[in-house]
CSV table of C-alpha atoms in Angstrom, one decimal:
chain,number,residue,atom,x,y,z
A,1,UNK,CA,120.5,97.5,119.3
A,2,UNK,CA,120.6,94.0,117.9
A,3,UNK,CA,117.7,91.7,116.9
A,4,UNK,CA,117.6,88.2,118.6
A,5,UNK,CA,119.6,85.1,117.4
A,6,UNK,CA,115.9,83.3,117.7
A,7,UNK,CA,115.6,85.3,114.2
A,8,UNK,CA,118.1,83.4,112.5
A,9,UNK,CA,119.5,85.6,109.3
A,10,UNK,CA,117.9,88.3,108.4
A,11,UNK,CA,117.8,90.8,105.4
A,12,UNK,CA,116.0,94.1,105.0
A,13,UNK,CA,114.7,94.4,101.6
A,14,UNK,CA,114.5,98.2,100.4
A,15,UNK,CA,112.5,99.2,97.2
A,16,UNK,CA,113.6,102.0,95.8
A,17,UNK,CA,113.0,104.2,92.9
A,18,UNK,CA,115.4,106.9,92.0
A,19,UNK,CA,116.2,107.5,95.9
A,20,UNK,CA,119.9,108.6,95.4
A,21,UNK,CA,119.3,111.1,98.0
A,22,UNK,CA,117.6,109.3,100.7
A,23,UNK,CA,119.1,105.7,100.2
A,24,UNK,CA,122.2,106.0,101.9
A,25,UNK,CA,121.0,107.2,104.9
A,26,UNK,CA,118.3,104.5,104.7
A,27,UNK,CA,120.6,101.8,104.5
A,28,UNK,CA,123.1,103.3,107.5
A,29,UNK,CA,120.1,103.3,109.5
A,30,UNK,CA,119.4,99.6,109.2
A,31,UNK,CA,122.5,98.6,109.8
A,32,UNK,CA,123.2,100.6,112.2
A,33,UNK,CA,120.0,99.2,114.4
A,34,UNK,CA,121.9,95.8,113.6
A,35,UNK,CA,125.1,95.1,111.4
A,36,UNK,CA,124.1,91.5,111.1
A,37,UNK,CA,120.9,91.9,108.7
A,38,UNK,CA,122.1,92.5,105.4
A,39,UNK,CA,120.5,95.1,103.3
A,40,UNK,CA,119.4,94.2,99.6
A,41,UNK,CA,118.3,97.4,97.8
A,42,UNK,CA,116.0,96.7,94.9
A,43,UNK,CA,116.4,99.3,92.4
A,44,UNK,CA,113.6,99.7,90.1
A,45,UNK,CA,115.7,100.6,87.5
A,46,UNK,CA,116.0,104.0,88.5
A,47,UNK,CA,117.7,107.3,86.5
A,48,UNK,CA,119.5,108.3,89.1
A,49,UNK,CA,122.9,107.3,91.0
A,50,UNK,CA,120.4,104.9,93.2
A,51,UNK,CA,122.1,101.7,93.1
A,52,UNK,CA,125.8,103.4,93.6
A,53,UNK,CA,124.9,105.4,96.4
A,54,UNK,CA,123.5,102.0,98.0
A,55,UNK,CA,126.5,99.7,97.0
A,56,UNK,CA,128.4,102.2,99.0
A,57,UNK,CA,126.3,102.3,101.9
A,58,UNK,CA,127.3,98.3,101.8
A,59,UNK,CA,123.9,97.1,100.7
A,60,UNK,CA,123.2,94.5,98.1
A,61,UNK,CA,121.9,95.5,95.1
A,62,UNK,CA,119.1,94.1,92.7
A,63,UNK,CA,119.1,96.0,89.6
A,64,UNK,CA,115.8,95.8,87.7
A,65,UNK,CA,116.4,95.6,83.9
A,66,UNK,CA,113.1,97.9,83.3
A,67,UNK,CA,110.4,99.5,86.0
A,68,UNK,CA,108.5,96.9,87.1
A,69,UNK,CA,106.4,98.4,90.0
A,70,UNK,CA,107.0,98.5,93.5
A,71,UNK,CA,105.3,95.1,94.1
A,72,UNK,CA,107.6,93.5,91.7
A,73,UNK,CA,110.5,95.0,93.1
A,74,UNK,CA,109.5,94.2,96.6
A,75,UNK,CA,108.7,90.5,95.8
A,76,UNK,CA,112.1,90.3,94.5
A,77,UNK,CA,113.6,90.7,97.6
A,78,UNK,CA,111.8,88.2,98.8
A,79,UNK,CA,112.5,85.9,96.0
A,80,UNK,CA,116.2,86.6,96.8
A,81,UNK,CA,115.3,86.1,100.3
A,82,UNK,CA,114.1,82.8,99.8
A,83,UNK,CA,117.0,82.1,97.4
A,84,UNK,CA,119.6,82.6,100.1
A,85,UNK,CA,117.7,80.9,102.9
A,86,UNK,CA,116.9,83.9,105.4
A,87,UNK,CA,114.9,83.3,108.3
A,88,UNK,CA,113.3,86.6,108.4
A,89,UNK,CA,112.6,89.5,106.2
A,90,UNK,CA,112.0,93.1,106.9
A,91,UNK,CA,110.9,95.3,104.3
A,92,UNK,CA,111.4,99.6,104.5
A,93,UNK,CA,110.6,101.9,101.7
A,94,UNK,CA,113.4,103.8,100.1
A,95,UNK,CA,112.5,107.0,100.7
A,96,UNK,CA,113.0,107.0,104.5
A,97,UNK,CA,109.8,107.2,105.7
A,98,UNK,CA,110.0,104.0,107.9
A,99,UNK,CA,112.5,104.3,110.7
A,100,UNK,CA,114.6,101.6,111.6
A,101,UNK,CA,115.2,102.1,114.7
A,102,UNK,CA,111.6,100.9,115.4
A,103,UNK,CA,112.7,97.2,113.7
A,104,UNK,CA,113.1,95.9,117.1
A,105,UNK,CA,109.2,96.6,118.0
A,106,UNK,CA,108.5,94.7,114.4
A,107,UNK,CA,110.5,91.9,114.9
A,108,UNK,CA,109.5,91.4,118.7
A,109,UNK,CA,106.5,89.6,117.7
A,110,UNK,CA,108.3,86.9,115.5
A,111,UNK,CA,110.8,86.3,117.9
A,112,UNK,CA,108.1,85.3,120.3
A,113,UNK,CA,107.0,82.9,117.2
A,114,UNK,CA,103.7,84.6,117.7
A,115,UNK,CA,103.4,86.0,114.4
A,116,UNK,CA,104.5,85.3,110.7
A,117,UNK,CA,103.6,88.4,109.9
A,118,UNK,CA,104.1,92.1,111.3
A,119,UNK,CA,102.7,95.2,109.9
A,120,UNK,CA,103.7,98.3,111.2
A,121,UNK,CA,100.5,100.2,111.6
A,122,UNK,CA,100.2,103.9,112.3
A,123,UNK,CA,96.9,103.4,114.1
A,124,UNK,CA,97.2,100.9,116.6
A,125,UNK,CA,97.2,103.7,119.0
A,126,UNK,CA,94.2,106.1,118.5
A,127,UNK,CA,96.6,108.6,119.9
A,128,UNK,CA,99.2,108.0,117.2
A,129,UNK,CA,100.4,111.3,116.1
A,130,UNK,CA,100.0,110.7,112.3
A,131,UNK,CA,96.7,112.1,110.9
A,132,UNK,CA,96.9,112.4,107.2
A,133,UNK,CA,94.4,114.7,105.1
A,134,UNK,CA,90.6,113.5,105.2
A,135,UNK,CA,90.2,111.7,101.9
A,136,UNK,CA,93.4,109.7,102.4
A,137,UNK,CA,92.0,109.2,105.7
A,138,UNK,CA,88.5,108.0,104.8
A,139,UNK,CA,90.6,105.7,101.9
A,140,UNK,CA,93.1,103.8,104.6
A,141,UNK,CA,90.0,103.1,107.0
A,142,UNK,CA,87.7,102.2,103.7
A,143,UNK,CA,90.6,99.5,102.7
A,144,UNK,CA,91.3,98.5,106.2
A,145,UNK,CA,87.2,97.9,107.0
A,146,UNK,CA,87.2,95.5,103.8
A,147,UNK,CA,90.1,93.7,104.3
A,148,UNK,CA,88.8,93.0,108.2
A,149,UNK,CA,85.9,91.7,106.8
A,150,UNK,CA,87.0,89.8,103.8
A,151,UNK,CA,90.1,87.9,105.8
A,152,UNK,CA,88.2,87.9,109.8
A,153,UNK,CA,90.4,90.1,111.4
A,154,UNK,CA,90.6,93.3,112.1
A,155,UNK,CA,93.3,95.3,110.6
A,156,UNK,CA,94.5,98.9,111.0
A,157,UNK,CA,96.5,100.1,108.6
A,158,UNK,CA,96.7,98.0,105.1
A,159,UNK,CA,98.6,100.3,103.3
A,160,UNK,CA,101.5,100.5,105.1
A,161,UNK,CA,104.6,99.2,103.3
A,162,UNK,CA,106.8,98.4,106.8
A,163,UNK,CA,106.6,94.9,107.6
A,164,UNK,CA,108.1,92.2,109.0
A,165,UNK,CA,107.8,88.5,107.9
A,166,UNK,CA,109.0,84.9,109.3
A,167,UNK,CA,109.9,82.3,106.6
A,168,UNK,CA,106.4,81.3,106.0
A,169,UNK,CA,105.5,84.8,105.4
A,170,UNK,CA,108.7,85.5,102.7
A,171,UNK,CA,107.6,81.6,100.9
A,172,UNK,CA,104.3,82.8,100.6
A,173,UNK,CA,105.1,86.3,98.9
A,174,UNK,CA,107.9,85.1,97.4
A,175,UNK,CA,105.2,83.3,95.3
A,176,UNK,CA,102.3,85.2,95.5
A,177,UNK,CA,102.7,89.6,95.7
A,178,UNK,CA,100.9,91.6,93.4
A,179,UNK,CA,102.9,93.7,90.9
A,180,UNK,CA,101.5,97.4,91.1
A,181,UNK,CA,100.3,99.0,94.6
A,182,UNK,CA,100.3,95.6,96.3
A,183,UNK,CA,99.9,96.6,100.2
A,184,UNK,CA,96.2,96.3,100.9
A,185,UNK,CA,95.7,93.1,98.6
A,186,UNK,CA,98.6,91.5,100.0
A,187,UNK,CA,97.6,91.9,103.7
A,188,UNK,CA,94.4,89.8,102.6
A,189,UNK,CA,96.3,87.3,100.8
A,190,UNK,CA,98.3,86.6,103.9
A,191,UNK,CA,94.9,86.4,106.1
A,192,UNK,CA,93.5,84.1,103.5
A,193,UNK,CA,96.5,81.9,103.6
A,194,UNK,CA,96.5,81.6,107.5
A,195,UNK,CA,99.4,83.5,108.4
A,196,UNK,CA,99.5,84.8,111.6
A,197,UNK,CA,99.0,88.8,111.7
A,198,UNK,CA,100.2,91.0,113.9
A,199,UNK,CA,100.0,94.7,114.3
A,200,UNK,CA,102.5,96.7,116.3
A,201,UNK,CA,102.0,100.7,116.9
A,202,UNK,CA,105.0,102.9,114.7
A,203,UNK,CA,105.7,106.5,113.5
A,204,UNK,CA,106.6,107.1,110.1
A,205,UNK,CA,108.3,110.3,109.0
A,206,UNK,CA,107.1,112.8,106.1
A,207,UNK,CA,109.1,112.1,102.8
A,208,UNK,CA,112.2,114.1,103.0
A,209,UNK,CA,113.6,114.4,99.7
A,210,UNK,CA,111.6,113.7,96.0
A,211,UNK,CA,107.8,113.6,95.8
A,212,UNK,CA,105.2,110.5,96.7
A,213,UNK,CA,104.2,108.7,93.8
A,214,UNK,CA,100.4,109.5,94.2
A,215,UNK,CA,98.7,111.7,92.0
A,216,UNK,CA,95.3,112.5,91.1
A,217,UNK,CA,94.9,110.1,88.5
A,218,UNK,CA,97.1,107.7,90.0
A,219,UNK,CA,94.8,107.7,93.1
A,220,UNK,CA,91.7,107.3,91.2
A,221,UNK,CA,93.4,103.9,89.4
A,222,UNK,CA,94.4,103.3,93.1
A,223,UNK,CA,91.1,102.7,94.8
A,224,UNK,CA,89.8,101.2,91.7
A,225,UNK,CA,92.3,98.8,90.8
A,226,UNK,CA,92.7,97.6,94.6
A,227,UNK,CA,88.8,97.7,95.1
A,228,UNK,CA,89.0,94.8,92.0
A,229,UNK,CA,91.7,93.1,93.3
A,230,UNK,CA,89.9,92.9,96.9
A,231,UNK,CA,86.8,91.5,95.3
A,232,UNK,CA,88.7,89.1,93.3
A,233,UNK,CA,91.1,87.8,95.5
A,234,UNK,CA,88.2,87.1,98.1
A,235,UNK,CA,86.7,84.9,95.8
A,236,UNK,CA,89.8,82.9,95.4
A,237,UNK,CA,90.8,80.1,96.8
A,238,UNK,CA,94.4,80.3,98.4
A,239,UNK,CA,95.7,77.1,100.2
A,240,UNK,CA,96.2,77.5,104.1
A,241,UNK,CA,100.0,77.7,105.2
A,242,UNK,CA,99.6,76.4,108.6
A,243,UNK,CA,101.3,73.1,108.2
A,244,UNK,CA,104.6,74.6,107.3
A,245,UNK,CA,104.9,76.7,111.0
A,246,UNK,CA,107.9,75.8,112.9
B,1,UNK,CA,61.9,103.5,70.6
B,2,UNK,CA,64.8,100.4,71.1
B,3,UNK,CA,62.6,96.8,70.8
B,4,UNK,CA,62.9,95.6,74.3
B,5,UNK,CA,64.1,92.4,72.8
B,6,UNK,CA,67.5,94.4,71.7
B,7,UNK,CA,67.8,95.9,75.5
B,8,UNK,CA,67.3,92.4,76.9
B,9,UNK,CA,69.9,91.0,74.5
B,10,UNK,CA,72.2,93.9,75.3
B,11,UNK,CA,72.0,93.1,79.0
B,12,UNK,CA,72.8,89.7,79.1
B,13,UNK,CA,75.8,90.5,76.8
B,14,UNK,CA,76.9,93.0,78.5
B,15,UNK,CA,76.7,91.4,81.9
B,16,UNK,CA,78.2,88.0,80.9
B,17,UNK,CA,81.3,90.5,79.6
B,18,UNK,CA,81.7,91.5,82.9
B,19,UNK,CA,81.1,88.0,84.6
B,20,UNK,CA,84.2,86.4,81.9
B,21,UNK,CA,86.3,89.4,82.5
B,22,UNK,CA,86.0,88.6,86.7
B,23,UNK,CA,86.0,84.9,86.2
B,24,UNK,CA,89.4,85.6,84.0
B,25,UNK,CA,90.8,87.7,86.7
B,26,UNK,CA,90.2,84.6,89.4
B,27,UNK,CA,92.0,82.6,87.7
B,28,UNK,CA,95.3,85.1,87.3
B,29,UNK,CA,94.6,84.8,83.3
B,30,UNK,CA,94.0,88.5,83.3
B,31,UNK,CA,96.1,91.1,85.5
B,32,UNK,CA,93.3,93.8,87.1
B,33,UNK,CA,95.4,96.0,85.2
B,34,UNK,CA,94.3,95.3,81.8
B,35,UNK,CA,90.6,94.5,83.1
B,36,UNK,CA,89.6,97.5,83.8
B,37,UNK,CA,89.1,98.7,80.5
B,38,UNK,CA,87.2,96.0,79.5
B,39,UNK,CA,84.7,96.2,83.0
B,40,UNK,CA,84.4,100.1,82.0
B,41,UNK,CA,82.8,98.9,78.3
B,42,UNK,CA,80.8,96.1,80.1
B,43,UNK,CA,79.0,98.3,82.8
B,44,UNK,CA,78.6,101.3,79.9
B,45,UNK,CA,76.8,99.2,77.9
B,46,UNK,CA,74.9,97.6,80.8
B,47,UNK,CA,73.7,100.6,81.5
B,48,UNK,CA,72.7,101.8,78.3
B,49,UNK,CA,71.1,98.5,77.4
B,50,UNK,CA,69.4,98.4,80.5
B,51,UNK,CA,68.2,102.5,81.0
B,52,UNK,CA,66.3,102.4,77.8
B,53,UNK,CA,65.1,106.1,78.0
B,54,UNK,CA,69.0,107.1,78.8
B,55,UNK,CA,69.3,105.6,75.4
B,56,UNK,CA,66.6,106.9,73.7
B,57,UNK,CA,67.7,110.7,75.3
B,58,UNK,CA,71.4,110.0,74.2
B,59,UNK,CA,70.1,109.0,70.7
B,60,UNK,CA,67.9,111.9,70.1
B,61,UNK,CA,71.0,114.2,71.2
B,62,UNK,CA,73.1,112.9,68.2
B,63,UNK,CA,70.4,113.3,65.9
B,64,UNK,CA,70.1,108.8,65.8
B,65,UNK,CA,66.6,109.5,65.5
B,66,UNK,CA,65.8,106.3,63.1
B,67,UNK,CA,67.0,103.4,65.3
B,68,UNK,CA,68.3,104.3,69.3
B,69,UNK,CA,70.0,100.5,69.5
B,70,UNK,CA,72.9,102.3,66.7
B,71,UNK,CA,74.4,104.4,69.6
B,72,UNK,CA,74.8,100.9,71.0
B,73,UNK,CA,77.0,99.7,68.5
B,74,UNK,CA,78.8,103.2,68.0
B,75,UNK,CA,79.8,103.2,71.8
B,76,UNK,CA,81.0,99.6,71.8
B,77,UNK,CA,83.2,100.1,69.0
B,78,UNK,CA,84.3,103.5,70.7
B,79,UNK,CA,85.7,101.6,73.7
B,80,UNK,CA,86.9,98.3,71.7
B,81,UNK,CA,88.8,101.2,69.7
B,82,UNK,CA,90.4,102.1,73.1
B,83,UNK,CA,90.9,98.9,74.3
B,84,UNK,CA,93.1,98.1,71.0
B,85,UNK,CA,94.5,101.8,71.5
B,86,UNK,CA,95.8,100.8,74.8
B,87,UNK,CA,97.1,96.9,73.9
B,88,UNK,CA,98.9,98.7,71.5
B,89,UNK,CA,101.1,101.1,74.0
B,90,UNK,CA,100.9,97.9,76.3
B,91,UNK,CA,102.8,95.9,73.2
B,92,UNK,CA,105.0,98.8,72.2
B,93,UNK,CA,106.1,98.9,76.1
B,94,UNK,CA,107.0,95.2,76.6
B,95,UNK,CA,108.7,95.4,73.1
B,96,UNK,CA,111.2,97.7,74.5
B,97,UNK,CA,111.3,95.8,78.1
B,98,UNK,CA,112.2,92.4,76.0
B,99,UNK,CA,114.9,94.0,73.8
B,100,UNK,CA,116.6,95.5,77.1
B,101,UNK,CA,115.9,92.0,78.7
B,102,UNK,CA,118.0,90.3,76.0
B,103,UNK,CA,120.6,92.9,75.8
B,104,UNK,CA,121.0,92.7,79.4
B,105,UNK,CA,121.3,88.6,79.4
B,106,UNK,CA,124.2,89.1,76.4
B,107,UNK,CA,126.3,90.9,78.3
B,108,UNK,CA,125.6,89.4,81.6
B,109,UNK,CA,126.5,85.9,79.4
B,110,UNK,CA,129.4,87.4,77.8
B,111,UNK,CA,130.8,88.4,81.6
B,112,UNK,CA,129.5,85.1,83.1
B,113,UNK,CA,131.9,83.3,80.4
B,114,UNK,CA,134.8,85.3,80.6
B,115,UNK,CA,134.7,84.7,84.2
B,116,UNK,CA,134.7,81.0,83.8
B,117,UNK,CA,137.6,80.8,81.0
B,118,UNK,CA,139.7,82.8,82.9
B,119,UNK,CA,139.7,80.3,85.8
């Protein structure tokens, strides 16, 4: 499959953090959905053969000089994005749980210039097959009723890192993403800024190889730390990207 | 007993804490990251400020049986303790990040120039 020439260039931007053993086969997904979009692996300056493995797979590779998060490793993707004068972004995590074959469902919105920004969303579709355990449940649904409410409209699934993003979208979080477990603030961000959201239905697999990064203490900083950042950022003023639409 | 003039003076310290902290936040001067520490000692001593018989209880548990408002002062500098505790992993952290920052831009300079002299 091959995404639309209405898309102008785009790049994939992969995060990833000592992924040696998944990143290869992330990378010859993408490109295999379309040989055009060039891949730019972000390595978070992992331990492992990472950024090898992914130069060999034929992505690009951003090597971080220290572990910066994955917000700041995503935003610099969209930095380099903006940089090289892309038209589009998408962005899939490094571990393989976002399939690229569904990037055409992603990117249809866009190239109906409907959208400037996509979120993959695992419950578009009440009949979606993912259902994680109950308190992660309860937690995506908690962060997805706030930000609904804070930015005025209704989003399913705010932690979900597979998006896709027009060139307003990459300007804006080229500029503005925040540094440690950005998703849920970001999505706001975007609604406060008056980019067009939309949601499209996809599947994402269980983590094949290493473990997710979410712990017990790490969850409790989670849902504090984005619960602040929620609050704050809704009291912020962000200036309204409409003007720049093509 | 704690003179209600030192819970109400506790309160409105405590809350205006909180209130700079969130204002600082707004205005990006302070990453959430490094607020939360500093919201944790503002609502604890909101709360002890404002729940006077908490404070009293608390007091009488340590054996402060003189003056309550003292457990007041030992718990702020308890958490302004940890609050320095943590700026100072924070510090020893970016040290390390800047040295491998510079090291990195010397040899990326060194290559950068190399590639231009042999032009």
């Amino acid at each position: 499959m091959t995404a639309s020439p209405a898309l102008g260039r785009i790049v994939a931007v992969v995060p990833a953090y000592d992924e040696a053993d998944a990143i290869g086969r992330v990378v010859h997904e993408i490109r295999s959905f379309d040989p055009a979009i060039d891949v730019v692996v972000v390595d978070d300056a992992s331990t492992d053969e990472t950024a090898s493995v992914a130069q060999s797979h034929g992505a690009i590779v951003l090597r971080l000089p220290h572990n910066v998060g994955i917000g700041g490793a995503v935003q610099t993707g969209f930095k380099f994005a903006l940089a090289e004068g892309y038209d589009t972004a998408v962005r899939l995590d490094g571990d393989g749980q976002h399939d690229a074959a569904e990037l055409g469902k992603l990117l249809a919105p866009l190239e109906r210039g409907e959208a400037d920004l996509v979120i993959g969303s695992r419950f578009v579709d009440p009949g979606g097959t993912y259902k994680p355990p109950l308190a992660r449940r309860i937690g995506i649904r908690v962060f997805a009723r706030l930000v609904s409410l804070l930015g005025g409209q209704r989003v399913t699934d705010t932690t979900s890192g597979f998006l896709a993003l027009d060139r307003v979208g990459i300007e804006l979080f080229a500029s503005e993403y925040p540094h440690d477990y950005p998703e849920v603030e970001a999505t706001l961000i975007a609604l406060k800024s008056g980019l067009r959201l939309s949601q499209v239905q996809v599947e994402m697999r269980e983590r094949e190889t290493g473990s997710s990064s979410i712990t017990f203490v790490r969850s409790l900083y989670y849902i504090v730390k984005v619960m602040l950042a929620l609050f704050v950022a809704s009291l912020r003023r962000y200036p309204r990207l409409e003007s720049a639409r093509r | 007993m704690t003179p209600l003039r030192v819970s109400i003076i506790g309160v409105v310290a405590s809350a205006l804490l909180i209130l700079v902290v969130l204002e600082l936040i707004r205005g990006r001067r302070l990453k959430e990251r490094y607020a939360l520490l500093w919201l944790a000692t503002g609502a604890v001593l909101l709360v002890l400020s404002a729940w006077r018989d908490a404070l009293n209880t608390i007091a009488s548990w340590l054996g402060v049986t003189g003056y309550p408002p003292a457990v007041l002062f030992a718990v702020a500098t308890l958490f302004i303790l940890l609050v320095l505790l943590h700026y100072s992993t924070v510090l020893s952290k970016l040290t390390d990040d800047n040295v491998e920052l510079a090291q990195r831009i010397a040899l990326l300079e060194e290559r950068v120039a190399r590639g231009l002299s042999e032009r």
